[in-house]
PDB file of C-alpha atoms and ligand atoms in Angstrom:
ATOM      1  CA  MET A   1      17.530 -23.581   2.801  1.00  0.00           C
ATOM      2  CA  LYS A   2      17.427 -24.618  -0.843  1.00  0.00           C
ATOM      3  CA  VAL A   3      17.544 -22.194  -3.777  1.00  0.00           C
ATOM      4  CA  PHE A   4      15.995 -23.369  -7.061  1.00  0.00           C
ATOM      5  CA  ASN A   5      16.421 -21.468 -10.318  1.00  0.00           C
ATOM      6  CA  THR A   6      14.475 -23.776 -12.617  1.00  0.00           C
ATOM      7  CA  THR A   7      10.790 -24.627 -12.713  1.00  0.00           C
ATOM      8  CA  ALA A   8      11.734 -28.318 -13.035  1.00  0.00           C
ATOM      9  CA  ASP A   9      13.711 -28.325  -9.763  1.00  0.00           C
ATOM     10  CA  MET A  10      11.076 -26.267  -7.955  1.00  0.00           C
ATOM     11  CA  SER A  11       8.179 -28.478  -9.081  1.00  0.00           C
ATOM     12  CA  SER A  12      10.038 -31.687  -8.355  1.00  0.00           C
ATOM     13  CA  TRP A  13      10.648 -30.526  -4.753  1.00  0.00           C
ATOM     14  CA  SER A  14       6.959 -29.592  -4.378  1.00  0.00           C
ATOM     15  CA  LYS A  15       5.847 -32.977  -5.736  1.00  0.00           C
ATOM     16  CA  THR A  16       8.026 -34.772  -3.189  1.00  0.00           C
ATOM     17  CA  ILE A  17       6.622 -32.655  -0.354  1.00  0.00           C
ATOM     18  CA  ARG A  18       3.049 -33.243  -1.496  1.00  0.00           C
ATOM     19  CA  ARG A  19       3.669 -37.012  -1.701  1.00  0.00           C
ATOM     20  CA  GLU A  20       4.694 -36.809   1.959  1.00  0.00           C
ATOM     21  CA  ARG A  21       1.300 -35.141   2.595  1.00  0.00           C
ATOM     22  CA  LYS A  22       2.930 -32.017   3.978  1.00  0.00           C
ATOM     23  CA  LYS A  23       1.339 -28.584   3.558  1.00  0.00           C
ATOM     24  CA  ILE A  24       3.231 -26.025   1.473  1.00  0.00           C
ATOM     25  CA  GLY A  25       2.939 -22.338   2.343  1.00  0.00           C
ATOM     26  CA  PHE A  26       4.028 -19.932  -0.403  1.00  0.00           C
ATOM     27  CA  VAL A  27       5.042 -16.270  -0.306  1.00  0.00           C
ATOM     28  CA  PRO A  28       5.418 -14.782  -3.808  1.00  0.00           C
ATOM     29  CA  THR A  29       7.626 -11.671  -3.861  1.00  0.00           C
ATOM     30  CA  MET A  30       9.694  -9.519  -6.183  1.00  0.00           C
ATOM     31  CA  GLY A  31      12.503  -9.385  -3.597  1.00  0.00           C
ATOM     32  CA  ALA A  32      13.870  -6.281  -1.835  1.00  0.00           C
ATOM     33  CA  LEU A  33      12.319  -7.796   1.237  1.00  0.00           C
ATOM     34  CA  HIS A  34      11.164  -5.719   4.200  1.00  0.00           C
ATOM     35  CA  SER A  35       9.405  -6.491   7.482  1.00  0.00           C
ATOM     36  CA  GLY A  36       6.049  -6.715   5.671  1.00  0.00           C
ATOM     37  CA  HIS A  37       7.331  -9.665   3.617  1.00  0.00           C
ATOM     38  CA  LEU A  38       8.933 -11.232   6.688  1.00  0.00           C
ATOM     39  CA  GLU A  39       5.564 -11.128   8.484  1.00  0.00           C
ATOM     40  CA  LEU A  40       4.064 -13.067   5.566  1.00  0.00           C
ATOM     41  CA  VAL A  41       6.843 -15.661   5.795  1.00  0.00           C
ATOM     42  CA  ASN A  42       6.420 -15.956   9.583  1.00  0.00           C
ATOM     43  CA  ARG A  43       2.695 -16.482   9.178  1.00  0.00           C
ATOM     44  CA  ALA A  44       3.318 -19.092   6.468  1.00  0.00           C
ATOM     45  CA  ILE A  45       5.790 -20.911   8.745  1.00  0.00           C
ATOM     46  CA  LYS A  46       3.170 -20.975  11.509  1.00  0.00           C
ATOM     47  CA  ASP A  47       0.408 -22.347   9.268  1.00  0.00           C
ATOM     48  CA  ASN A  48       2.284 -24.926   7.147  1.00  0.00           C
ATOM     49  CA  ASP A  49       4.835 -27.768   7.273  1.00  0.00           C
ATOM     50  CA  VAL A  50       7.185 -26.144   4.762  1.00  0.00           C
ATOM     51  CA  VAL A  51       7.506 -22.688   3.216  1.00  0.00           C
ATOM     52  CA  ALA A  52       8.665 -21.563  -0.216  1.00  0.00           C
ATOM     53  CA  CYS A  53       9.264 -17.949  -1.157  1.00  0.00           C
ATOM     54  CA  SER A  54       9.706 -16.781  -4.755  1.00  0.00           C
ATOM     55  CA  ILE A  55      11.893 -13.850  -5.725  1.00  0.00           C
ATOM     56  CA  PHE A  56      11.125 -12.804  -9.279  1.00  0.00           C
ATOM     57  CA  VAL A  57      10.862  -9.263 -10.619  1.00  0.00           C
ATOM     58  CA  ASN A  58       8.023  -9.829 -13.069  1.00  0.00           C
ATOM     59  CA  PRO A  59       8.678  -7.614 -16.126  1.00  0.00           C
ATOM     60  CA  ILE A  60       5.164  -7.925 -17.580  1.00  0.00           C
ATOM     61  CA  GLN A  61       3.475  -6.254 -14.608  1.00  0.00           C
ATOM     62  CA  PHE A  62       5.469  -3.020 -15.038  1.00  0.00           C
ATOM     63  CA  ASN A  63       3.791  -0.527 -17.337  1.00  0.00           C
ATOM     64  CA  ASN A  64       6.712   1.865 -16.892  1.00  0.00           C
ATOM     65  CA  PRO A  65      10.149   0.575 -18.091  1.00  0.00           C
ATOM     66  CA  GLU A  66      11.993   3.015 -15.818  1.00  0.00           C
ATOM     67  CA  ASP A  67      10.139   1.643 -12.775  1.00  0.00           C
ATOM     68  CA  LEU A  68      11.210  -1.897 -13.817  1.00  0.00           C
ATOM     69  CA  ASN A  69      14.861  -0.842 -14.259  1.00  0.00           C
ATOM     70  CA  LYS A  70      14.942   0.949 -10.927  1.00  0.00           C
ATOM     71  CA  TYR A  71      13.168  -1.806  -8.975  1.00  0.00           C
ATOM     72  CA  PRO A  72      15.601  -2.704  -6.142  1.00  0.00           C
ATOM     73  CA  ARG A  73      17.322  -6.096  -6.525  1.00  0.00           C
ATOM     74  CA  THR A  74      18.923  -7.330  -3.302  1.00  0.00           C
ATOM     75  CA  PHE A  75      18.960 -11.129  -3.653  1.00  0.00           C
ATOM     76  CA  LYS A  76      21.908 -11.869  -1.330  1.00  0.00           C
ATOM     77  CA  LYS A  77      20.438  -9.876   1.545  1.00  0.00           C
ATOM     78  CA  ASP A  78      16.938 -11.289   0.892  1.00  0.00           C
ATOM     79  CA  ALA A  79      18.282 -14.857   0.980  1.00  0.00           C
ATOM     80  CA  GLU A  80      20.083 -14.220   4.291  1.00  0.00           C
ATOM     81  CA  MET A  81      16.886 -12.865   5.859  1.00  0.00           C
ATOM     82  CA  LEU A  82      14.794 -15.793   4.624  1.00  0.00           C
ATOM     83  CA  LYS A  83      17.342 -18.322   5.874  1.00  0.00           C
ATOM     84  CA  ALA A  84      17.415 -16.678   9.316  1.00  0.00           C
ATOM     85  CA  LEU A  85      13.603 -16.900   9.529  1.00  0.00           C
ATOM     86  CA  GLY A  86      13.542 -20.599   8.675  1.00  0.00           C
ATOM     87  CA  CYS A  87      12.168 -20.461   5.115  1.00  0.00           C
ATOM     88  CA  ASP A  88      12.764 -23.846   3.404  1.00  0.00           C
ATOM     89  CA  VAL A  89      13.064 -22.863  -0.249  1.00  0.00           C
ATOM     90  CA  ILE A  90      13.656 -19.837  -2.444  1.00  0.00           C
ATOM     91  CA  PHE A  91      12.471 -20.036  -6.030  1.00  0.00           C
ATOM     92  CA  HIS A  92      14.573 -17.543  -7.998  1.00  0.00           C
ATOM     93  CA  PRO A  93      14.059 -18.040 -11.734  1.00  0.00           C
ATOM     94  CA  ASP A  94      15.251 -15.725 -14.499  1.00  0.00           C
ATOM     95  CA  THR A  95      12.863 -14.126 -16.998  1.00  0.00           C
ATOM     96  CA  LYS A  96      13.426 -16.777 -19.729  1.00  0.00           C
ATOM     97  CA  GLU A  97      12.550 -19.531 -17.277  1.00  0.00           C
ATOM     98  CA  ILE A  98       9.130 -18.012 -16.575  1.00  0.00           C
ATOM     99  CA  TYR A  99       8.527 -16.602 -20.065  1.00  0.00           C
ATOM    100  CA  PRO A 100      10.190 -18.894 -22.631  1.00  0.00           C
ATOM    101  CA  GLU A 101       7.704 -17.471 -25.165  1.00  0.00           C
ATOM    102  CA  PRO A 102       6.130 -13.990 -25.221  1.00  0.00           C
ATOM    103  CA  GLU A 103       2.893 -13.940 -23.187  1.00  0.00           C
ATOM    104  CA  THR A 104      -0.435 -13.543 -24.963  1.00  0.00           C
ATOM    105  CA  GLN A 105      -2.935 -14.498 -22.232  1.00  0.00           C
ATOM    106  CA  LYS A 106      -5.541 -11.806 -21.479  1.00  0.00           C
ATOM    107  CA  TYR A 107      -7.571 -11.995 -18.298  1.00  0.00           C
ATOM    108  CA  ASP A 108     -10.769 -10.028 -17.775  1.00  0.00           C
ATOM    109  CA  PHE A 109     -11.507  -9.167 -14.152  1.00  0.00           C
ATOM    110  CA  GLY A 110     -14.244  -6.689 -15.046  1.00  0.00           C
ATOM    111  CA  ASN A 111     -14.586  -3.661 -12.805  1.00  0.00           C
ATOM    112  CA  LEU A 112     -11.960  -4.976 -10.374  1.00  0.00           C
ATOM    113  CA  GLU A 113      -9.224  -4.195 -12.913  1.00  0.00           C
ATOM    114  CA  ARG A 114     -10.690  -0.998 -14.366  1.00  0.00           C
ATOM    115  CA  VAL A 115     -10.509   1.204 -11.264  1.00  0.00           C
ATOM    116  CA  MET A 116      -7.596   2.730  -9.341  1.00  0.00           C
ATOM    117  CA  GLU A 117      -4.346   0.787 -10.044  1.00  0.00           C
ATOM    118  CA  GLY A 118      -5.931  -0.847 -13.082  1.00  0.00           C
ATOM    119  CA  ARG A 119      -6.919   2.528 -14.519  1.00  0.00           C
ATOM    120  CA  TYR A 120      -3.548   4.185 -13.955  1.00  0.00           C
ATOM    121  CA  ARG A 121      -1.332   1.158 -14.695  1.00  0.00           C
ATOM    122  CA  PRO A 122      -2.815  -0.463 -17.825  1.00  0.00           C
ATOM    123  CA  GLY A 123      -1.835  -4.135 -18.144  1.00  0.00           C
ATOM    124  CA  HIS A 124      -0.498  -4.284 -14.592  1.00  0.00           C
ATOM    125  CA  PHE A 125      -3.054  -6.739 -13.193  1.00  0.00           C
ATOM    126  CA  ASN A 126      -2.951  -8.927 -16.289  1.00  0.00           C
ATOM    127  CA  GLY A 127       0.800  -9.256 -15.674  1.00  0.00           C
ATOM    128  CA  VAL A 128       0.257 -10.005 -11.976  1.00  0.00           C
ATOM    129  CA  ALA A 129      -2.426 -12.622 -12.736  1.00  0.00           C
ATOM    130  CA  ILE A 130      -0.270 -14.358 -15.368  1.00  0.00           C
ATOM    131  CA  VAL A 131       2.750 -14.653 -13.105  1.00  0.00           C
ATOM    132  CA  VAL A 132       0.756 -15.686 -10.017  1.00  0.00           C
ATOM    133  CA  LYS A 133      -0.985 -18.450 -12.037  1.00  0.00           C
ATOM    134  CA  LYS A 134       2.396 -19.675 -13.327  1.00  0.00           C
ATOM    135  CA  LEU A 135       3.980 -19.554  -9.855  1.00  0.00           C
ATOM    136  CA  PHE A 136       1.048 -21.453  -8.316  1.00  0.00           C
ATOM    137  CA  ASP A 137       1.308 -24.114 -11.054  1.00  0.00           C
ATOM    138  CA  ILE A 138       5.050 -24.513 -10.431  1.00  0.00           C
ATOM    139  CA  VAL A 139       5.119 -24.332  -6.613  1.00  0.00           C
ATOM    140  CA  MET A 140       1.754 -26.091  -6.037  1.00  0.00           C
ATOM    141  CA  PRO A 141       1.129 -24.480  -2.641  1.00  0.00           C
ATOM    142  CA  ASP A 142      -1.739 -25.267  -0.265  1.00  0.00           C
ATOM    143  CA  ARG A 143      -1.802 -21.654   0.904  1.00  0.00           C
ATOM    144  CA  ALA A 144      -0.347 -18.408  -0.457  1.00  0.00           C
ATOM    145  CA  TYR A 145       0.221 -15.213   1.517  1.00  0.00           C
ATOM    146  CA  PHE A 146      -0.311 -11.615   0.362  1.00  0.00           C
ATOM    147  CA  GLY A 147      -0.215  -8.256   2.131  1.00  0.00           C
ATOM    148  CA  GLU A 148      -3.279  -6.020   2.430  1.00  0.00           C
ATOM    149  CA  LYS A 149      -1.227  -3.010   1.362  1.00  0.00           C
ATOM    150  CA  ASP A 150      -1.916  -4.161  -2.204  1.00  0.00           C
ATOM    151  CA  PHE A 151      -5.651  -4.280  -1.535  1.00  0.00           C
ATOM    152  CA  GLN A 152      -6.707  -4.350  -5.175  1.00  0.00           C
ATOM    153  CA  GLN A 153      -4.075  -6.983  -6.067  1.00  0.00           C
ATOM    154  CA  LEU A 154      -5.500  -9.181  -3.318  1.00  0.00           C
ATOM    155  CA  ALA A 155      -9.018  -8.852  -4.803  1.00  0.00           C
ATOM    156  CA  ILE A 156      -7.653  -9.713  -8.271  1.00  0.00           C
ATOM    157  CA  ILE A 157      -5.768 -12.771  -6.959  1.00  0.00           C
ATOM    158  CA  LYS A 158      -8.867 -14.073  -5.154  1.00  0.00           C
ATOM    159  CA  ALA A 159     -10.823 -13.603  -8.417  1.00  0.00           C
ATOM    160  CA  LEU A 160      -8.032 -15.404 -10.348  1.00  0.00           C
ATOM    161  CA  VAL A 161      -8.164 -18.388  -8.000  1.00  0.00           C
ATOM    162  CA  ARG A 162     -11.955 -18.602  -8.456  1.00  0.00           C
ATOM    163  CA  LYS A 163     -11.704 -18.181 -12.238  1.00  0.00           C
ATOM    164  CA  GLU A 164      -9.005 -20.840 -12.632  1.00  0.00           C
ATOM    165  CA  LYS A 165     -10.540 -23.099  -9.956  1.00  0.00           C
ATOM    166  CA  MET A 166      -7.154 -23.416  -8.239  1.00  0.00           C
ATOM    167  CA  LYS A 167      -6.982 -25.200  -4.915  1.00  0.00           C
ATOM    168  CA  VAL A 168      -4.869 -22.592  -3.158  1.00  0.00           C
ATOM    169  CA  GLY A 169      -6.037 -20.868   0.019  1.00  0.00           C
ATOM    170  CA  ILE A 170      -5.360 -17.121  -0.192  1.00  0.00           C
ATOM    171  CA  VAL A 171      -4.331 -15.708   3.170  1.00  0.00           C
ATOM    172  CA  SER A 172      -4.340 -11.919   3.520  1.00  0.00           C
ATOM    173  CA  CYS A 173      -2.135 -10.285   6.149  1.00  0.00           C
ATOM    174  CA  PRO A 174      -2.387  -6.759   7.600  1.00  0.00           C
ATOM    175  CA  THR A 175      -0.193  -3.965   6.251  1.00  0.00           C
ATOM    176  CA  VAL A 176       3.015  -3.558   8.248  1.00  0.00           C
ATOM    177  CA  ARG A 177       3.948   0.057   8.944  1.00  0.00           C
ATOM    178  CA  GLU A 178       7.122   1.921   9.897  1.00  0.00           C
ATOM    179  CA  PHE A 179       7.174   3.601  13.345  1.00  0.00           C
ATOM    180  CA  ASP A 180       5.758   6.762  11.767  1.00  0.00           C
ATOM    181  CA  GLY A 181       2.912   5.056   9.912  1.00  0.00           C
ATOM    182  CA  LEU A 182       4.464   4.791   6.438  1.00  0.00           C
ATOM    183  CA  ALA A 183       3.350   1.495   4.881  1.00  0.00           C
ATOM    184  CA  MET A 184       6.314  -0.828   4.283  1.00  0.00           C
ATOM    185  CA  SER A 185       7.151  -1.114   0.594  1.00  0.00           C
ATOM    186  CA  SER A 186      10.217  -2.093  -1.416  1.00  0.00           C
ATOM    187  CA  ARG A 187       9.850   1.279  -3.145  1.00  0.00           C
ATOM    188  CA  ASN A 188      10.544   3.106   0.151  1.00  0.00           C
ATOM    189  CA  MET A 189      14.239   2.270  -0.459  1.00  0.00           C
ATOM    190  CA  ARG A 190      14.163   4.698  -3.376  1.00  0.00           C
ATOM    191  CA  LEU A 191      13.070   7.696  -1.279  1.00  0.00           C
ATOM    192  CA  ASN A 192      15.726  10.304  -0.484  1.00  0.00           C
ATOM    193  CA  THR A 193      15.986  11.725   3.055  1.00  0.00           C
ATOM    194  CA  GLN A 194      13.588  14.599   2.427  1.00  0.00           C
ATOM    195  CA  GLN A 195      11.028  12.431   0.682  1.00  0.00           C
ATOM    196  CA  ARG A 196      11.235   9.832   3.444  1.00  0.00           C
ATOM    197  CA  GLU A 197      10.627  12.534   6.078  1.00  0.00           C
ATOM    198  CA  ASN A 198       7.508  13.679   4.231  1.00  0.00           C
ATOM    199  CA  ALA A 199       6.154  10.241   3.248  1.00  0.00           C
ATOM    200  CA  PRO A 200       4.182   9.559   6.506  1.00  0.00           C
ATOM    201  CA  LEU A 201       1.803  12.310   5.369  1.00  0.00           C
ATOM    202  CA  ILE A 202       0.150   9.639   3.193  1.00  0.00           C
ATOM    203  CA  TYR A 203      -0.811   7.584   6.273  1.00  0.00           C
ATOM    204  CA  GLN A 204      -1.780  10.709   8.239  1.00  0.00           C
ATOM    205  CA  THR A 205      -4.049  11.797   5.385  1.00  0.00           C
ATOM    206  CA  LEU A 206      -5.744   8.385   5.279  1.00  0.00           C
ATOM    207  CA  CYS A 207      -6.323   8.665   9.066  1.00  0.00           C
ATOM    208  CA  LYS A 208      -7.849  12.113   8.556  1.00  0.00           C
ATOM    209  CA  ALA A 209     -10.111  10.857   5.740  1.00  0.00           C
ATOM    210  CA  LYS A 210     -11.162   7.917   7.915  1.00  0.00           C
ATOM    211  CA  ASN A 211     -12.101  10.359  10.704  1.00  0.00           C
ATOM    212  CA  MET A 212     -14.171  12.439   8.299  1.00  0.00           C
ATOM    213  CA  TYR A 213     -16.106   9.376   7.094  1.00  0.00           C
ATOM    214  CA  PRO A 214     -19.157   9.119   7.141  1.00  0.00           C
ATOM    215  CA  LYS A 215     -19.886  12.556   8.663  1.00  0.00           C
ATOM    216  CA  HIS A 216     -18.767  14.370   5.491  1.00  0.00           C
ATOM    217  CA  SER A 217     -19.662  13.755   1.879  1.00  0.00           C
ATOM    218  CA  VAL A 218     -17.283  11.753  -0.317  1.00  0.00           C
ATOM    219  CA  GLU A 219     -16.703  14.887  -2.405  1.00  0.00           C
ATOM    220  CA  VAL A 220     -15.601  16.919   0.647  1.00  0.00           C
ATOM    221  CA  ILE A 221     -13.298  14.125   1.886  1.00  0.00           C
ATOM    222  CA  LYS A 222     -11.714  13.751  -1.560  1.00  0.00           C
ATOM    223  CA  ALA A 223     -11.163  17.507  -1.820  1.00  0.00           C
ATOM    224  CA  GLU A 224      -9.484  17.537   1.600  1.00  0.00           C
ATOM    225  CA  VAL A 225      -7.168  14.640   0.664  1.00  0.00           C
ATOM    226  CA  GLU A 226      -6.229  16.429  -2.558  1.00  0.00           C
ATOM    227  CA  ARG A 227      -5.589  19.673  -0.674  1.00  0.00           C
ATOM    228  CA  ILE A 228      -3.287  18.021   1.880  1.00  0.00           C
ATOM    229  CA  ILE A 229      -1.299  15.833  -0.529  1.00  0.00           C
ATOM    230  CA  ASN A 230      -0.910  18.369  -3.329  1.00  0.00           C
ATOM    231  CA  GLY A 231      -0.074  21.022  -0.729  1.00  0.00           C
ATOM    232  CA  ASN A 232       3.110  19.120   0.087  1.00  0.00           C
ATOM    233  CA  PRO A 233       5.947  20.177  -2.261  1.00  0.00           C
ATOM    234  CA  HIS A 234       7.249  16.579  -2.569  1.00  0.00           C
ATOM    235  CA  MET A 235       3.919  14.966  -3.429  1.00  0.00           C
ATOM    236  CA  LYS A 236       1.446  14.680  -6.273  1.00  0.00           C
ATOM    237  CA  LEU A 237      -1.833  12.843  -5.775  1.00  0.00           C
ATOM    238  CA  GLU A 238      -2.620  10.320  -8.528  1.00  0.00           C
ATOM    239  CA  TYR A 239      -5.901   9.136  -7.047  1.00  0.00           C
ATOM    240  CA  PHE A 240      -7.827   8.792  -3.831  1.00  0.00           C
ATOM    241  CA  GLU A 241     -11.001   6.709  -3.833  1.00  0.00           C
ATOM    242  CA  ILE A 242     -13.408   5.462  -1.209  1.00  0.00           C
ATOM    243  CA  SER A 243     -14.459   2.056  -2.513  1.00  0.00           C
ATOM    244  CA  ASP A 244     -16.638  -0.888  -1.613  1.00  0.00           C
ATOM    245  CA  THR A 245     -14.281  -3.536  -0.124  1.00  0.00           C
ATOM    246  CA  GLU A 246     -15.768  -6.353  -2.259  1.00  0.00           C
ATOM    247  CA  THR A 247     -16.471  -4.825  -5.668  1.00  0.00           C
ATOM    248  CA  LEU A 248     -13.943  -1.939  -5.392  1.00  0.00           C
ATOM    249  CA  GLU A 249     -16.639   0.222  -6.979  1.00  0.00           C
ATOM    250  CA  PRO A 250     -16.052   3.850  -5.825  1.00  0.00           C
ATOM    251  CA  VAL A 251     -18.838   4.975  -3.469  1.00  0.00           C
ATOM    252  CA  LYS A 252     -20.507   8.269  -4.344  1.00  0.00           C
ATOM    253  CA  GLU A 253     -21.981   8.929  -0.900  1.00  0.00           C
ATOM    254  CA  PRO A 254     -21.093   7.496   2.547  1.00  0.00           C
ATOM    255  CA  LYS A 255     -22.564   4.017   3.114  1.00  0.00           C
ATOM    256  CA  PRO A 256     -22.202   3.594   6.887  1.00  0.00           C
ATOM    257  CA  GLU A 257     -23.724   0.097   6.752  1.00  0.00           C
ATOM    258  CA  SER A 258     -21.257  -1.476   4.281  1.00  0.00           C
ATOM    259  CA  PRO A 259     -17.474  -1.760   4.598  1.00  0.00           C
ATOM    260  CA  VAL A 260     -15.448   0.660   2.497  1.00  0.00           C
ATOM    261  CA  VAL A 261     -11.726   1.175   1.980  1.00  0.00           C
ATOM    262  CA  GLY A 262      -9.889   4.418   1.292  1.00  0.00           C
ATOM    263  CA  CYS A 263      -7.216   3.818  -1.374  1.00  0.00           C
ATOM    264  CA  ILE A 264      -4.518   6.285  -2.351  1.00  0.00           C
ATOM    265  CA  ALA A 265      -1.660   6.548  -4.857  1.00  0.00           C
ATOM    266  CA  VAL A 266       0.888   9.329  -4.543  1.00  0.00           C
ATOM    267  CA  TYR A 267       3.957  10.258  -6.570  1.00  0.00           C
ATOM    268  CA  MET A 268       6.918  11.465  -4.565  1.00  0.00           C
ATOM    269  CA  ASP A 269       8.810  12.791  -7.581  1.00  0.00           C
ATOM    270  CA  GLU A 270       9.236   9.620  -9.656  1.00  0.00           C
ATOM    271  CA  VAL A 271       8.588   7.152  -6.793  1.00  0.00           C
ATOM    272  CA  ARG A 272       4.985   5.969  -6.709  1.00  0.00           C
ATOM    273  CA  LEU A 273       3.569   4.885  -3.338  1.00  0.00           C
ATOM    274  CA  ILE A 274       0.183   3.327  -2.568  1.00  0.00           C
ATOM    275  CA  ASP A 275      -1.630   2.733   0.701  1.00  0.00           C
ATOM    276  CA  ASN A 276      -5.149   2.028   1.961  1.00  0.00           C
ATOM    277  CA  MET A 277      -7.226   1.955   5.124  1.00  0.00           C
ATOM    278  CA  LEU A 278     -10.527   0.313   6.070  1.00  0.00           C
ATOM    279  CA  PHE A 279     -12.873   3.150   7.048  1.00  0.00           C
ATOM    280  CA  ASN A 280     -15.784   1.612   8.911  1.00  0.00           C
ATOM    281  CA  LEU A 281     -14.369  -1.441  10.653  1.00  0.00           C
TER     282      LEU A 281
HETATM  283  O1  PAF B 301       3.080  -8.088  -4.748  1.00  0.00           O
HETATM  284  C1  PAF B 301       4.083  -8.422  -5.400  1.00  0.00           C
HETATM  285  O2  PAF B 301       5.233  -8.374  -4.950  1.00  0.00           O
HETATM  286  C2  PAF B 301       3.888  -8.910  -6.837  1.00  0.00           C
HETATM  287  O3  PAF B 301       2.864  -8.225  -7.473  1.00  0.00           O
HETATM  288  C3  PAF B 301       3.679 -10.442  -6.928  1.00  0.00           C
HETATM  289  C4  PAF B 301       2.404 -10.860  -6.256  1.00  0.00           C
HETATM  290  C5  PAF B 301       4.869 -11.162  -6.306  1.00  0.00           C
HETATM  291  C6  PAF B 301       3.584 -10.851  -8.408  1.00  0.00           C
HETATM  292  O4  PAF B 301       4.746 -10.510  -9.110  1.00  0.00           O
END
């Protein structure tokens, strides 16, 4: 397995592979890999001739400096896991390599970026879109793999690919969960024992909300979610929305005929966790 730290080395490898008419699968990550990431890499290995994985903690997508500082960095362990799986390349640039100049680009994704994560993390999706565009330009993949846990990010990345007319197939992969239902996330590493014991309540609450839909009104379901989450001493609900899966527009009343997704963000003290569940599929 090769490790490239410069865009020049990464791109030159990709150009060689493309000249050989081989398909490149790409898994962009910020490291601190867990089984969810490894599923993406496995899927990419299955679908493509070669696989590249990037490990880059993207500073411009963090709206909270403390969250950026505390983001787990475990490169050595990540590299061992990727090698064992059969990943061909890791792209591991430093910040200056990706941002030689301060970034000024501003994307407009309309409503997609104004709700939920976009509302509570201003600038977050602009930072994600900028880095994903740069990574796609450097790695030149045929397909790129993203987890459905970041449901809104996935919608933004699909919109980015359309906007920029990039020839990259976006492959979405189901959320991978711990044995007790907690969605895998690099942030789970930051939970203490008590928080970790309580964290599956997020998944259980989504299951309950899914069961209530569409028999109960959106207002009643939202009130129940708030009651359960805020009733737990370790949790504070930031938002829960039931949204159209395409537009992410919050639905006001149950729409049994069109697919909706329940999306939730919860603070467990200073650790922020998100999750989602399709309600009528
Ligand atoms: O989902 C992530 O880990 C990040 O947002 C991504 C897509 C790697 C961009 O930094």
